[in-house]
Short mmCIF file of C-alpha atoms in Angstrom, two decimals:
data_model
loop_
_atom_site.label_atom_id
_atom_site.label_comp_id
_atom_site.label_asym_id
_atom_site.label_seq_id
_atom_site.Cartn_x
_atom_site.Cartn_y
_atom_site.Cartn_z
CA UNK A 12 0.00 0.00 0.00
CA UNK A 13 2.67 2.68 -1.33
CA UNK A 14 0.34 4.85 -2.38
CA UNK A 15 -2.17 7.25 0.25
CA UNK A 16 -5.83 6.22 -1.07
CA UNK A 17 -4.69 2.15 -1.11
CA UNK A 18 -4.64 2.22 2.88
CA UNK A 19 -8.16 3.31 3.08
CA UNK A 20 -8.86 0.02 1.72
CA UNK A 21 -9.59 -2.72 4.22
CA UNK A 22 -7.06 -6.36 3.78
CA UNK A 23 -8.62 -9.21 5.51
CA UNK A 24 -6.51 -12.60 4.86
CA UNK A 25 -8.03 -15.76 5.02
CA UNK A 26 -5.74 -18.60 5.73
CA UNK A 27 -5.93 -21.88 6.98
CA UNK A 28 -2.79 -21.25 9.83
CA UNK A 29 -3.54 -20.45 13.16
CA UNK A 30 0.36 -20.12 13.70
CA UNK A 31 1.44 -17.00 15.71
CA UNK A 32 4.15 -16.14 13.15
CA UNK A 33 1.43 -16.27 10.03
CA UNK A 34 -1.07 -14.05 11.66
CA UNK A 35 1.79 -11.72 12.78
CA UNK A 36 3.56 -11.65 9.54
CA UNK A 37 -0.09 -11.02 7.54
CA UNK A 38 -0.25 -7.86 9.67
CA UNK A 39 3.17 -6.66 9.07
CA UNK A 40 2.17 -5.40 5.46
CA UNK A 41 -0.92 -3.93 5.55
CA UNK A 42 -3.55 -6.31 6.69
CA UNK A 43 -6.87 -5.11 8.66
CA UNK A 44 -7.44 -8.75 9.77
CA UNK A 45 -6.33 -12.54 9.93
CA UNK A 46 -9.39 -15.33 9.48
CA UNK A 47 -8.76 -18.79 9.73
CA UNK A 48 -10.87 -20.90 7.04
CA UNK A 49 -14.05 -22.53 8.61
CA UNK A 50 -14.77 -26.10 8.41
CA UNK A 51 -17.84 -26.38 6.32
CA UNK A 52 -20.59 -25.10 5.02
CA UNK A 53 -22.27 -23.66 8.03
CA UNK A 54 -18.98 -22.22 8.91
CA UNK A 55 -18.87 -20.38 6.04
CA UNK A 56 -22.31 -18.86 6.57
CA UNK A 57 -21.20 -17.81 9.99
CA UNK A 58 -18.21 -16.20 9.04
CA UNK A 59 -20.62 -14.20 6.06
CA UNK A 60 -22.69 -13.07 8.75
CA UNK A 61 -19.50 -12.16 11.20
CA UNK A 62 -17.86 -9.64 7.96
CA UNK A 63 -21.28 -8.59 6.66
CA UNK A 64 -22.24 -7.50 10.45
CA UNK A 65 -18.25 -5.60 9.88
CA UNK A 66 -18.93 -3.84 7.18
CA UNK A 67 -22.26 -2.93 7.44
CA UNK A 68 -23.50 -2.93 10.97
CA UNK A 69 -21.88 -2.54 14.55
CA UNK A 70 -18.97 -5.32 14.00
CA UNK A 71 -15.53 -4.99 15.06
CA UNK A 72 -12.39 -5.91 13.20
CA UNK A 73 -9.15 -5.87 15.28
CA UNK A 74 -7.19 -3.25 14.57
CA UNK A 75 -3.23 -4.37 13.16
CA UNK A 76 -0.92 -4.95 15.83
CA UNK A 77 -4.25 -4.92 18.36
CA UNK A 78 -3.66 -8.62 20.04
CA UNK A 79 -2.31 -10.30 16.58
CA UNK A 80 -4.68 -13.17 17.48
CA UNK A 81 -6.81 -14.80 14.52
CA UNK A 82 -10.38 -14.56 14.33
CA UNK A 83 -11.62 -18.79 13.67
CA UNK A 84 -15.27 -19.76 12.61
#
């Protein structure tokens, strides 16, 4: 994100590694948030509910550096 209006722009990784050094390396760029991959299909649906409520309602994304822990569904 070299240039000003690219860190308006929200990075959320999704990864299947819960490893300390992943999510802390993911944040070290320019990522907004670390999600591990859920397990199935209802997973999924939660975690579409979890950055829907984010984006558009009263959600909360960890802020980089915050705790560096990841968010799993």
């Amino acid at each position: 994100k070299t240039q000003a209006w690219l860190r308006l722009l929200p990075v959320v990784l999704l990864s299947s590694s819960e490893a300390a050094s992943d999510v802390a390396a993911s944040f070290a760029p320019a990522a907004t948030g670390y999600i591990v991959k859920p397990g199935g299909f209802d997973g999924f649906r939660r975690l579409a509910a979890y950055l829907n409520d984010c984006w558009f309602g009263d959600g909360d994304i960890a802020a980089p550096g915050a705790d560096l822990k990841p968010i799993s569904y």
